[in-house]
């Protein structure tokens, strides 16, 4: 062949060329395989390391959470005790001679009540010689010997407490801790437990006791069974159990429970959550089945790992932030505020700093929550925080205490500057708020105290700022008030009302039960009455229930007052020829375990047919009802007592909930009745309530009917019963007798 411009390839050259061509991809493959192997090994090493780090961090966080929860529970048990041990009545009652009445009181306030309400497991009351006068354990009241198996644990704590009391050591007492105490971790039988002892002391300071000879309350809270289940459910501890000895096994974590003396009570052990291991298991099939995508998979894993670590860091930063700040507003929380205030009040060169402390409380905020919902309430809280924050000087410390309460302290502030600031805050919050396109209004009351004028320590300043706030609210709300000495009179007045309530309950004659008739809408016939209590105070005259009922509920006197009202209403109704009598019941009564039995006893004594008694529960209390409340409702309905839902429409309940917990009757709140005919859409709301209630087989009552137009509309839409000043105001027993004798028709003209 001619050799022109082209070249002729020989067979040898062509073979060599093919071999070189084959070697190149082989090298590539080998390099790729080696690279993949190296990547697999490197990835495996990295995955193992990263998994271990994440798992270790997660396990350490779980241990910290467990330590924190148990420590908090120890403080909480002591705090629970103070609800009844710091009380004049408790001091007097336990020192009374033994009697069934005394024992019943102790059980109801210091024994089974604490067991039921706070979830304690045992309770004892010891006299000045450490002899048990009351014992409750293993779900029942026991004799004095019941205490013997608890004595070895409780006795050292009681001895230590009495030593503190004899020395009159007040170092433990603070704004939150009202009395000295002693507590420790111990083991009782096979149970790990918190044992706490508290003295019975006077809350008013008017009862003197020999230091060290006070009666002592002993509370025991077991840390297994129910507590472990709650801890597992609340914080995700898998397989949590208690062991008396250390048995650290692979794949488990444990936390020693150590007493103050250094003795190991036992160990909490669980299977820790390992997010790293869980994640590795989830991606292993993809790694094994798709080696060709190793690089992509590895990249995705690194990205996911990076994001996980980033999330962990963000969560840790969030936790650190929340430890000192309010989650909703980002403001300081109470504990951080108190630390900052304590530091600011530290004297410099012996001079107490000039500081203004302001306490703020929103006005009408509950109404916003009730009408627009809690989401709208949260929006208003955030807006309030921003408005106030924009007004504060740079050196101010701003705190949200909780709910609708805020605190501020401003260093180096002149009185005139603080007064101007307070006025600006009040004016700013008085401006309308727009939430989801709806305009609403709030307000704020502000109380202030100044250092060193009103005190040099946090406790005194905050107390006086709180007193000033109380005065601002009592003076009409929506105002700024600085502390004045006269304001302490207000606090004393409330204490006087409380004492007068005690006296009024002990000496009959001051409380009067009135009855407001309820009429059948279609016929105008009197079919029932509602019992309403009024208090004629010896020096203050007639007092509204809205004034004294909250105080009675706060002090627990509502139980006795409610029982007296129910007894009188049942006695009166037993002689009347009407359908039924309705009685308002406090949420505290509904939450009392023995309430249903008490009602049964009153019915038997009065002779009133249970089917003629109707007990009312407010919608808000019903929505927050506990298992005890639900059990009382069920027991009373089985007895034949009707249950009415009062103020319906103000608490955001649902008809689905009505199906779950049966009631017989719905009372439509007066606020909706007031809105009829005012272009607010209340007609549609009321009709919807009536229609849905009838669909559920429930009766309806409209309360607060004041005009013939309201009566006509309610009758037209099918409301069953009408009640209000249009027909009759609340009247005495004698007036009801006269009304029945006259045929039971309304006492006032309706048109």
XYZ file of C-alpha atoms in Angstrom:
751
model
C 0.000 0.000 0.000
C 1.345 3.335 -0.769
C 2.366 5.365 2.194
C 0.912 8.678 1.315
C -0.339 11.104 3.885
C -1.913 8.358 5.946
C -0.304 5.859 8.236
C -0.713 2.100 8.109
C -1.280 0.480 11.612
C 0.424 -2.881 11.977
C -1.254 -5.683 13.979
C 1.379 -5.363 16.760
C 0.725 -1.670 17.130
C -3.016 -2.239 17.230
C -2.662 -4.874 20.027
C -0.429 -2.620 22.093
C -2.879 0.170 21.682
C -5.768 -2.019 22.860
C -3.754 -3.092 25.931
C -2.997 0.524 26.796
C -6.675 1.339 26.303
C -7.636 -1.499 28.670
C -5.101 -0.488 31.324
C -6.487 3.049 31.584
C -10.027 2.096 32.643
C -8.610 -0.554 34.948
C -6.551 2.057 36.702
C -9.604 4.240 36.887
C -11.662 1.384 38.288
C -8.960 0.432 40.764
C -8.554 4.006 41.833
C -12.316 4.363 42.070
C -12.663 1.134 44.041
C -9.808 2.122 46.327
C -11.363 5.535 46.686
C -14.752 4.021 47.490
C -13.181 1.629 49.985
C -11.325 4.517 51.555
C -14.513 6.548 51.633
C -16.453 3.637 53.142
C -13.822 3.172 55.842
C -13.591 6.893 56.472
C -17.371 7.184 56.475
C -17.683 4.265 58.867
C -15.145 5.780 61.226
C -16.815 9.152 61.020
C -20.302 7.729 61.451
C -19.239 5.735 64.473
C -17.609 8.769 66.054
C -20.471 11.149 65.271
C -23.058 8.650 66.487
C -21.196 8.187 69.762
C -20.868 11.951 70.300
C -24.550 12.625 69.623
C -25.661 9.671 71.736
C -23.376 10.728 74.594
C -24.710 14.298 74.494
C -28.295 13.061 74.373
C -27.723 10.693 77.296
C -26.053 13.452 79.323
C -29.031 15.748 78.692
C -31.433 13.049 79.877
C -29.415 12.618 83.089
C -29.516 16.395 83.638
C -33.269 16.449 83.059
C -33.820 13.605 85.548
C -31.661 15.343 88.180
C -33.530 18.608 87.663
C -37.011 17.039 87.830
C -36.213 15.087 91.011
C -34.677 18.155 92.645
C -37.703 20.245 91.727
C -40.022 17.579 93.128
C -38.196 17.692 96.466
C -38.824 21.437 96.712
C -42.398 21.009 95.479
C -43.312 18.494 98.203
C -42.249 21.011 100.859
C -44.125 23.778 99.033
C -47.241 21.557 98.873
C -47.138 21.115 102.660
C -47.112 24.853 103.272
C -50.548 25.159 101.686
C -51.939 23.813 104.977
C -49.138 23.951 107.573
C -48.736 27.753 107.510
C -52.244 28.423 108.790
C -53.645 29.662 112.083
C -56.522 27.202 111.950
C -54.139 24.272 111.474
C -52.082 25.307 114.521
C -55.236 25.490 116.628
C -56.894 22.351 115.307
C -53.997 19.949 115.819
C -53.684 21.076 119.464
C -57.339 20.401 120.240
C -58.179 17.374 122.404
C -58.751 14.212 120.356
C -62.237 14.065 118.869
C -63.894 12.807 115.691
C -64.320 16.403 114.546
C -60.631 17.187 115.036
C -59.551 13.973 113.322
C -61.889 14.646 110.395
C -60.488 18.178 110.048
C -56.885 16.935 110.100
C -57.689 14.273 107.526
C -59.468 16.748 105.271
C -56.729 19.389 105.393
C -53.450 17.689 106.291
C -53.978 14.076 105.324
C -56.095 12.535 102.596
C -56.616 15.922 100.958
C -52.867 16.296 100.374
C -52.684 12.705 99.194
C -55.470 13.287 96.677
C -54.611 16.826 95.581
C -50.806 16.697 95.493
C -50.251 12.991 94.887
C -48.311 12.351 98.107
C -48.165 8.751 99.318
C -48.158 9.148 103.105
C -48.820 11.916 105.621
C -48.350 12.163 109.399
C -48.881 14.793 112.076
C -46.584 14.633 115.124
C -47.172 16.429 118.398
C -44.512 18.289 120.375
C -43.142 14.961 121.695
C -42.967 13.476 118.181
C -45.912 11.206 118.926
C -48.122 10.697 115.851
C -51.659 12.017 116.290
C -52.559 11.272 112.674
C -51.246 8.730 110.181
C -52.146 8.061 106.561
C -50.293 5.473 104.489
C -50.989 2.701 102.011
C -54.211 4.390 100.907
C -55.905 4.525 104.302
C -55.890 6.191 107.705
C -53.897 4.128 110.196
C -53.097 4.045 113.856
C -50.061 5.494 115.578
C -48.082 2.313 114.866
C -48.363 3.045 111.136
C -45.694 5.679 111.638
C -43.148 3.228 113.052
C -41.823 2.001 109.706
C -41.360 5.619 108.649
C -39.862 6.787 111.964
C -36.218 5.772 111.235
C -36.283 8.023 108.179
C -38.410 10.871 109.525
C -36.981 11.127 113.055
C -33.567 12.621 112.086
C -35.322 15.197 109.897
C -37.782 16.090 112.668
C -34.917 16.405 115.146
C -33.027 18.666 112.755
C -36.139 20.778 112.177
C -36.797 21.201 115.902
C -33.189 22.324 116.346
C -33.736 24.970 113.657
C -36.980 26.072 115.329
C -35.382 26.259 118.779
C -32.614 28.435 117.366
C -35.294 30.469 115.563
C -33.185 30.220 112.443
C -34.997 32.056 109.623
C -32.338 31.531 106.958
C -34.596 29.229 104.930
C -37.561 31.614 104.932
C -38.100 33.752 101.819
C -40.885 35.117 99.643
C -41.503 31.608 98.305
C -40.581 29.536 101.389
C -42.894 30.503 104.253
C -41.461 28.324 107.026
C -38.317 26.324 107.879
C -38.258 22.681 106.919
C -36.134 19.614 106.356
C -36.257 17.015 103.606
C -34.139 14.222 102.205
C -34.092 11.265 99.860
C -34.448 7.888 101.522
C -35.651 4.360 100.950
C -38.763 3.120 102.718
C -39.046 -0.606 102.267
C -38.460 -1.109 98.558
C -39.602 2.423 97.711
C -37.249 5.305 97.000
C -38.886 8.351 98.510
C -38.746 12.033 99.328
C -39.467 12.674 103.006
C -40.237 16.271 103.990
C -41.101 17.728 107.398
C -42.678 21.120 108.059
C -43.836 22.792 111.300
C -47.391 23.959 111.938
C -46.963 27.732 112.184
C -49.221 30.750 112.277
C -49.787 32.603 109.032
C -50.916 35.746 110.850
C -48.183 35.604 113.498
C -50.790 35.986 116.232
C -50.447 32.493 117.689
C -47.417 32.046 119.903
C -45.708 28.665 120.224
C -42.712 27.539 122.217
C -39.864 27.316 119.665
C -39.078 23.669 118.990
C -42.382 22.363 120.382
C -44.477 23.013 117.276
C -46.547 20.200 115.829
C -44.870 18.768 112.739
C -46.281 17.555 109.430
C -44.460 14.705 107.658
C -45.053 14.122 103.926
C -43.792 11.139 101.939
C -43.629 10.998 98.140
C -42.534 7.702 96.555
C -40.277 7.975 93.536
C -41.361 4.767 91.820
C -44.579 3.468 90.205
C -46.752 6.495 89.313
C -43.847 8.948 89.479
C -41.724 6.856 87.123
C -44.629 6.486 84.700
C -45.193 10.237 84.701
C -41.468 10.916 84.228
C -41.330 8.428 81.346
C -44.405 9.903 79.688
C -43.417 13.542 80.176
C -39.736 13.352 79.217
C -39.481 10.232 77.062
C -37.485 7.959 79.397
C -37.735 4.480 77.868
C -37.924 1.473 80.221
C -37.423 3.606 83.338
C -37.273 1.645 86.600
C -35.730 1.792 90.075
C -32.998 -0.523 91.309
C -31.611 -0.635 94.842
C -28.133 -1.512 93.529
C -25.971 -0.331 90.657
C -26.230 -2.559 87.591
C -24.724 -0.513 84.775
C -25.415 -2.605 81.706
C -24.509 -1.867 78.079
C -27.121 0.297 76.419
C -28.511 1.642 79.704
C -28.099 4.828 81.722
C -28.459 5.258 85.450
C -28.773 8.093 87.943
C -27.870 7.543 91.612
C -30.288 8.961 94.184
C -28.087 10.265 97.001
C -29.284 11.464 100.396
C -27.857 14.554 102.069
C -25.656 12.306 104.184
C -24.081 10.818 101.074
C -25.894 7.496 101.275
C -26.949 6.073 97.929
C -30.684 5.342 98.181
C -30.786 3.545 94.854
C -30.576 4.084 91.139
C -32.938 5.128 88.376
C -32.129 3.150 85.244
C -33.469 3.481 81.720
C -32.660 2.840 78.080
C -31.391 6.229 76.865
C -32.565 7.651 73.590
C -29.679 7.595 71.097
C -30.616 9.817 68.157
C -27.314 9.158 66.427
C -27.749 5.379 66.516
C -31.352 5.638 65.392
C -30.352 7.796 62.482
C -27.508 5.443 61.482
C -29.840 2.440 61.493
C -32.300 4.283 59.280
C -29.707 4.970 56.555
C -27.792 1.663 56.706
C -29.941 -0.095 54.037
C -29.313 2.745 51.628
C -25.551 2.583 52.265
C -25.426 -1.194 51.728
C -27.725 -1.261 48.713
C -26.413 1.749 46.832
C -22.626 1.890 46.967
C -22.597 3.572 43.554
C -24.354 6.499 45.195
C -21.985 6.543 48.140
C -20.651 9.985 47.481
C -24.139 11.424 47.182
C -25.335 9.472 50.192
C -22.328 10.576 52.220
C -22.898 14.161 51.197
C -26.540 13.891 52.204
C -25.586 12.346 55.512
C -23.038 15.055 56.213
C -25.655 17.628 55.374
C -28.218 15.928 57.599
C -25.646 15.579 60.370
C -24.720 19.209 60.037
C -28.369 20.171 60.248
C -28.904 17.934 63.265
C -25.912 19.428 65.056
C -27.135 22.854 64.063
C -30.592 22.064 65.457
C -29.013 20.731 68.670
C -26.977 23.900 69.031
C -30.055 25.988 68.321
C -32.030 24.007 70.904
C -29.287 24.412 73.490
C -29.143 28.123 72.801
C -32.928 28.224 73.047
C -32.848 26.388 76.371
C -30.238 28.806 77.704
C -32.363 31.688 76.488
C -35.576 30.321 77.998
C -33.840 29.798 81.336
C -33.710 33.582 81.667
C -36.418 34.836 79.321
C -40.140 34.570 78.710
C -40.916 32.379 75.695
C -43.814 34.497 74.413
C -42.279 37.982 74.578
C -38.541 37.411 74.860
C -38.460 39.563 78.009
C -36.608 38.598 81.176
C -38.433 36.032 83.307
C -39.056 36.379 87.041
C -35.916 34.588 88.242
C -33.602 36.556 85.933
C -35.337 39.801 86.911
C -34.883 39.067 90.606
C -31.178 38.285 90.122
C -30.670 41.526 88.215
C -32.571 43.526 90.836
C -30.606 41.958 93.705
C -27.367 42.853 91.948
C -28.531 46.402 91.252
C -29.521 46.909 94.917
C -26.085 45.900 96.211
C -24.758 48.964 98.080
C -21.764 50.669 96.504
C -19.429 52.157 99.121
C -22.175 51.849 101.699
C -24.741 53.832 99.686
C -28.021 52.176 98.674
C -28.599 52.778 94.931
C -31.527 54.859 93.715
C -33.847 52.440 91.885
C -37.498 52.515 90.852
C -39.435 49.220 90.815
C -42.690 49.098 88.826
C -45.354 46.377 88.914
C -47.790 46.269 85.973
C -51.015 44.310 85.507
C -53.201 44.454 82.397
C -56.848 45.424 82.802
C -59.641 43.552 80.974
C -57.190 41.002 79.591
C -59.364 38.057 80.656
C -62.203 39.517 78.615
C -59.940 39.554 75.533
C -59.042 35.900 76.088
C -62.672 34.949 76.633
C -64.057 36.783 73.615
C -61.272 36.525 71.030
C -59.410 33.430 72.177
C -56.027 32.742 73.738
C -54.245 33.223 70.415
C -55.493 36.792 70.319
C -54.505 37.188 73.958
C -50.942 36.122 73.142
C -50.842 38.647 70.306
C -51.944 41.419 72.672
C -49.281 40.389 75.219
C -46.565 40.644 72.560
C -47.877 44.029 71.426
C -47.976 45.264 75.033
C -44.357 44.184 75.545
C -43.283 46.063 72.409
C -45.186 49.244 73.292
C -43.759 49.374 76.792
C -40.265 48.394 75.631
C -40.244 51.308 73.185
C -40.879 53.705 76.093
C -38.201 52.435 78.478
C -34.738 53.958 78.895
C -31.736 51.855 77.869
C -30.795 50.955 81.448
C -34.274 49.626 82.344
C -34.845 45.934 83.060
C -38.183 44.651 81.744
C -39.710 41.340 82.847
C -42.866 39.355 82.149
C -43.812 37.595 85.368
C -46.500 35.490 83.708
C -50.046 35.823 82.408
C -50.762 39.544 82.123
C -48.244 40.696 84.761
C -45.019 42.615 84.067
C -42.224 44.065 86.226
C -39.736 46.858 85.503
C -36.854 48.349 87.444
C -34.991 51.481 86.402
C -31.657 52.388 88.063
C -30.760 56.004 88.830
C -34.293 57.202 88.088
C -35.779 60.372 89.543
C -39.311 60.211 90.929
C -40.574 62.696 88.351
C -39.071 60.638 85.528
C -40.743 57.471 86.791
C -44.100 59.218 87.149
C -43.809 60.466 83.569
C -42.836 56.977 82.397
C -45.780 55.419 84.231
C -48.205 57.890 82.652
C -46.788 57.180 79.188
C -47.176 53.433 79.719
C -50.802 53.824 80.819
C -51.569 56.054 77.824
C -49.826 53.716 75.376
C -51.682 50.592 76.518
C -54.997 52.485 76.465
C -54.642 52.782 72.674
C -56.653 50.157 70.727
C -55.161 46.814 69.703
C -55.914 45.281 66.315
C -55.856 41.465 66.278
C -56.776 39.559 63.113
C -58.586 42.594 61.799
C -60.593 43.065 65.013
C -60.182 46.063 67.301
C -60.080 45.479 71.044
C -59.110 47.500 74.090
C -57.117 46.754 77.216
C -55.531 48.890 79.858
C -52.806 48.705 82.454
C -52.474 49.532 86.130
C -49.004 50.433 87.413
C -47.659 50.463 90.960
C -44.220 51.798 91.895
C -41.831 51.820 94.839
C -38.508 53.617 95.172
C -35.182 52.696 96.708
C -34.018 53.824 99.207
C -37.223 55.766 100.014
C -39.424 52.669 100.405
C -36.798 50.054 101.195
C -33.316 48.804 100.436
C -33.931 45.133 99.595
C -35.847 43.372 96.852
C -38.448 41.807 99.126
C -39.544 45.122 100.620
C -39.506 47.025 97.335
C -41.454 44.412 95.384
C -43.998 44.038 98.187
C -44.655 47.765 98.250
C -44.778 47.998 94.456
C -47.350 45.189 94.543
C -49.362 47.038 97.206
C -49.250 50.174 95.033
C -50.467 48.127 92.062
C -53.326 46.733 94.144
C -54.259 50.293 95.089
C -54.155 51.406 91.443
C -56.543 48.616 90.450
C -58.825 49.259 93.416
C -58.929 52.970 92.530
C -60.415 52.355 89.106
C -57.626 50.729 87.082
C -55.809 52.308 84.150
C -53.569 54.482 86.285
C -50.090 54.891 87.786
C -49.758 54.914 91.573
C -46.655 55.184 93.740
C -46.558 53.463 97.115
C -47.878 55.320 100.116
C -48.043 54.234 103.747
C -51.853 54.442 103.669
C -51.975 51.643 101.121
C -51.155 48.998 103.681
C -54.643 49.733 105.017
C -56.107 48.093 101.900
C -54.288 44.861 102.615
C -55.425 44.942 106.216
C -59.008 45.568 105.057
C -58.955 42.397 102.985
C -57.677 40.483 106.012
C -60.550 41.962 108.030
C -63.066 40.740 105.445
C -61.546 37.279 105.707
C -61.850 37.316 109.504
C -65.411 38.653 109.254
C -66.267 35.798 106.898
C -65.098 33.330 109.542
C -67.250 35.087 112.136
C -70.294 35.268 109.866
C -70.129 31.552 109.184
C -69.860 30.768 112.895
C -72.723 33.123 113.892
C -75.806 32.622 111.655
C -77.854 35.613 110.588
C -75.567 37.637 108.331
C -76.068 35.595 105.157
C -79.428 35.568 103.394
C -80.445 33.299 100.534
C -82.641 34.986 97.929
C -84.425 33.263 95.059
C -84.845 34.495 91.488
C -87.744 32.850 89.625
C -87.377 31.165 86.227
C -90.367 30.991 83.883
C -91.358 28.662 81.048
C -90.947 30.753 77.902
C -94.026 29.490 76.066
C -96.566 29.743 78.933
C -95.088 32.193 81.446
C -95.517 29.670 84.278
C -93.106 29.692 87.235
C -91.207 26.397 87.005
C -88.118 26.852 89.187
C -86.010 29.269 91.207
C -82.291 29.968 91.508
C -80.769 30.394 94.977
C -78.465 33.424 95.359
C -76.594 34.323 98.558
C -76.170 37.869 99.915
C -74.149 39.020 102.954
C -75.361 41.717 105.314
C -72.155 42.873 107.014
C -72.652 44.406 110.475
C -70.720 47.575 109.556
C -70.488 47.557 105.749
C -74.096 46.703 104.947
C -75.094 44.534 102.001
C -72.092 43.086 100.161
C -72.213 41.706 96.634
C -71.165 38.080 96.068
C -68.621 39.346 93.537
C -66.862 41.008 96.495
C -66.764 38.240 99.085
C -67.045 34.993 97.090
C -63.479 35.257 95.635
C -62.107 35.758 99.161
C -64.129 32.787 100.396
C -62.731 30.665 97.561
C -59.130 31.732 98.198
C -59.409 30.894 101.910
C -61.381 27.659 101.538
C -64.386 29.102 103.402
C -66.488 28.589 100.277
C -66.995 24.948 101.274
C -68.801 25.857 104.484
C -70.665 28.765 102.880
C -71.709 26.648 99.893
C -72.941 23.877 102.191
C -75.039 26.345 104.227
C -76.613 27.826 101.074
C -77.389 24.378 99.665
C -78.971 23.235 102.944
C -81.190 26.323 103.174
C -82.211 26.143 99.496
C -83.162 22.463 99.788
C -85.196 23.062 102.960
C -87.080 25.912 101.303
C -87.694 24.084 98.014
C -88.988 20.971 99.775
C -92.169 22.838 100.786
C -92.741 24.610 97.446
C -94.873 23.210 94.630
C -92.428 24.074 91.857
C -90.302 22.033 89.502
C -86.834 22.563 90.932
C -84.353 24.790 92.731
C -80.982 25.691 91.160
C -77.884 26.329 93.289
C -74.524 27.713 92.143
C -71.579 25.506 93.139
C -67.992 26.772 93.396
C -65.256 24.998 91.389
C -63.573 24.255 94.722
C -66.656 22.336 95.886
C -66.775 20.377 92.627
C -63.129 19.367 93.140
C -63.833 18.080 96.671
C -63.906 14.233 96.685
C -66.734 14.050 99.242
C -68.980 16.637 97.552
C -71.439 14.141 96.023
C -71.840 12.396 99.390
C -72.413 15.749 101.075
C -75.209 16.609 98.612
C -76.821 13.204 99.163
C -76.814 13.798 102.940
C -78.365 17.268 102.566
C -81.116 15.893 100.322
C -81.923 13.144 102.804
C -82.044 15.609 105.707
C -84.182 18.197 103.887
C -86.527 15.662 102.286
C -86.110 17.235 98.832
C -86.455 14.845 95.895
C -83.043 14.691 94.104
C -84.857 15.183 90.778
C -85.930 18.635 92.000
C -82.374 19.843 92.618
C -80.227 21.422 89.898
C -76.560 22.235 90.568
C -74.771 24.784 88.396
C -71.141 24.661 87.275
C -69.608 27.562 85.368
C -68.422 26.811 81.863
C -64.840 27.851 82.674
C -64.683 25.535 85.691
C -66.269 22.749 83.644
C -63.672 23.096 80.873
C -60.900 22.838 83.500
C -62.623 20.001 85.381
C -60.510 17.373 87.097
C -61.249 13.676 87.370
C -62.686 14.338 90.847
C -65.057 16.948 89.418
C -66.189 14.578 86.651
C -66.719 11.783 89.193
C -68.893 14.085 91.345
C -70.980 15.067 88.305
C -71.524 11.436 87.343
C -72.417 10.389 90.901
C -74.933 13.214 91.304
C -76.574 12.528 87.934
C -76.945 8.879 88.911
C -78.665 10.100 92.074
C -81.113 12.099 89.946
C -79.662 15.585 90.452
C -79.630 17.715 87.287
C -76.442 19.492 86.212
C -76.607 22.922 84.564
C -73.777 24.586 82.650
C -73.750 28.232 83.753
C -72.513 31.230 81.689
C -72.420 29.091 78.524
C -70.561 30.710 75.628
C -67.833 32.430 77.688
C -65.319 29.597 78.024
C -64.871 28.227 74.491
C -66.328 24.817 75.245
C -67.692 22.609 72.496
C -70.858 20.564 72.092
C -68.601 17.571 71.500
C -67.393 17.978 75.068
C -71.030 18.121 76.203
C -71.459 14.669 74.752
C -68.400 13.336 76.599
C -69.430 14.668 80.024
C -73.205 14.788 80.283
C -75.079 17.827 81.540
C -78.812 18.402 81.528
C -79.185 22.111 81.110
C -77.424 25.076 79.492
C -77.698 28.635 80.812
C -76.894 31.132 78.051
C -74.595 33.844 79.386
C -76.115 37.258 80.076
C -73.567 38.971 77.809
C -75.202 37.361 74.767
C -78.691 38.323 75.946
C -77.551 41.945 76.422
C -76.382 41.976 72.800
C -79.735 41.016 71.294
C -80.950 43.706 68.914
C -77.620 45.598 68.930
C -76.294 44.471 65.517
C -73.539 42.382 67.102
C -74.608 39.072 65.643
C -75.635 37.782 69.078
C -79.062 36.725 67.748
C -77.409 34.156 65.482
C -75.141 32.954 68.285
C -78.023 32.523 70.744
C -80.176 30.723 68.175
C -77.260 28.408 67.312
C -76.786 27.588 71.007
C -80.495 26.824 71.451
C -80.670 24.693 68.291
C -77.549 22.677 69.104
C -78.626 22.221 72.728
C -82.004 20.870 71.642
C -80.245 18.561 69.168
C -78.366 17.158 72.170
C -81.558 16.857 74.195
C -80.569 19.667 76.580
C -82.821 22.357 78.057
C -81.833 26.022 77.728
C -82.280 28.991 80.048
C -81.623 32.611 79.083
C -80.371 34.595 82.085
C -80.444 38.366 82.400
C -83.595 38.992 80.307
C -84.483 42.667 80.782
C -86.684 43.771 77.869
C -89.904 42.493 76.268
C -88.083 42.377 72.920
C -85.482 40.002 74.322
C -88.239 37.831 75.807
C -90.150 37.708 72.527
C -87.084 36.759 70.489
C -86.027 34.031 72.933
C -89.534 32.578 73.001
C -89.702 32.598 69.205
C -86.434 30.634 68.753
C -87.524 27.978 71.255
C -85.564 28.844 74.420
C -87.093 26.771 77.225
C -86.771 29.040 80.282
C -86.392 32.786 80.884
C -84.912 34.521 83.913
C -84.152 38.155 84.609
C -85.273 41.490 86.027
C -87.993 41.710 83.360
C -89.862 39.065 85.367
C -88.518 39.357 88.913
C -85.439 40.356 90.867
C -84.073 37.926 93.505
C -86.581 37.825 96.383
C -86.916 36.309 99.846
C -88.516 33.009 100.853
C -91.635 34.860 101.944
C -91.941 36.592 98.581
C -91.714 33.230 96.802
C -94.510 31.944 99.073
C -96.672 34.921 98.065
C -95.786 34.491 94.401
C -96.832 30.834 94.449
C -100.037 31.684 96.288
C -100.840 34.233 93.549
C -100.449 31.682 90.771
C -96.746 32.000 90.035
C -96.974 34.598 87.263
C -94.241 37.252 86.773
C -94.340 40.084 89.294
C -93.408 42.749 86.721
C -95.196 43.742 83.509
C -93.500 42.370 80.375
C -94.662 44.839 77.790
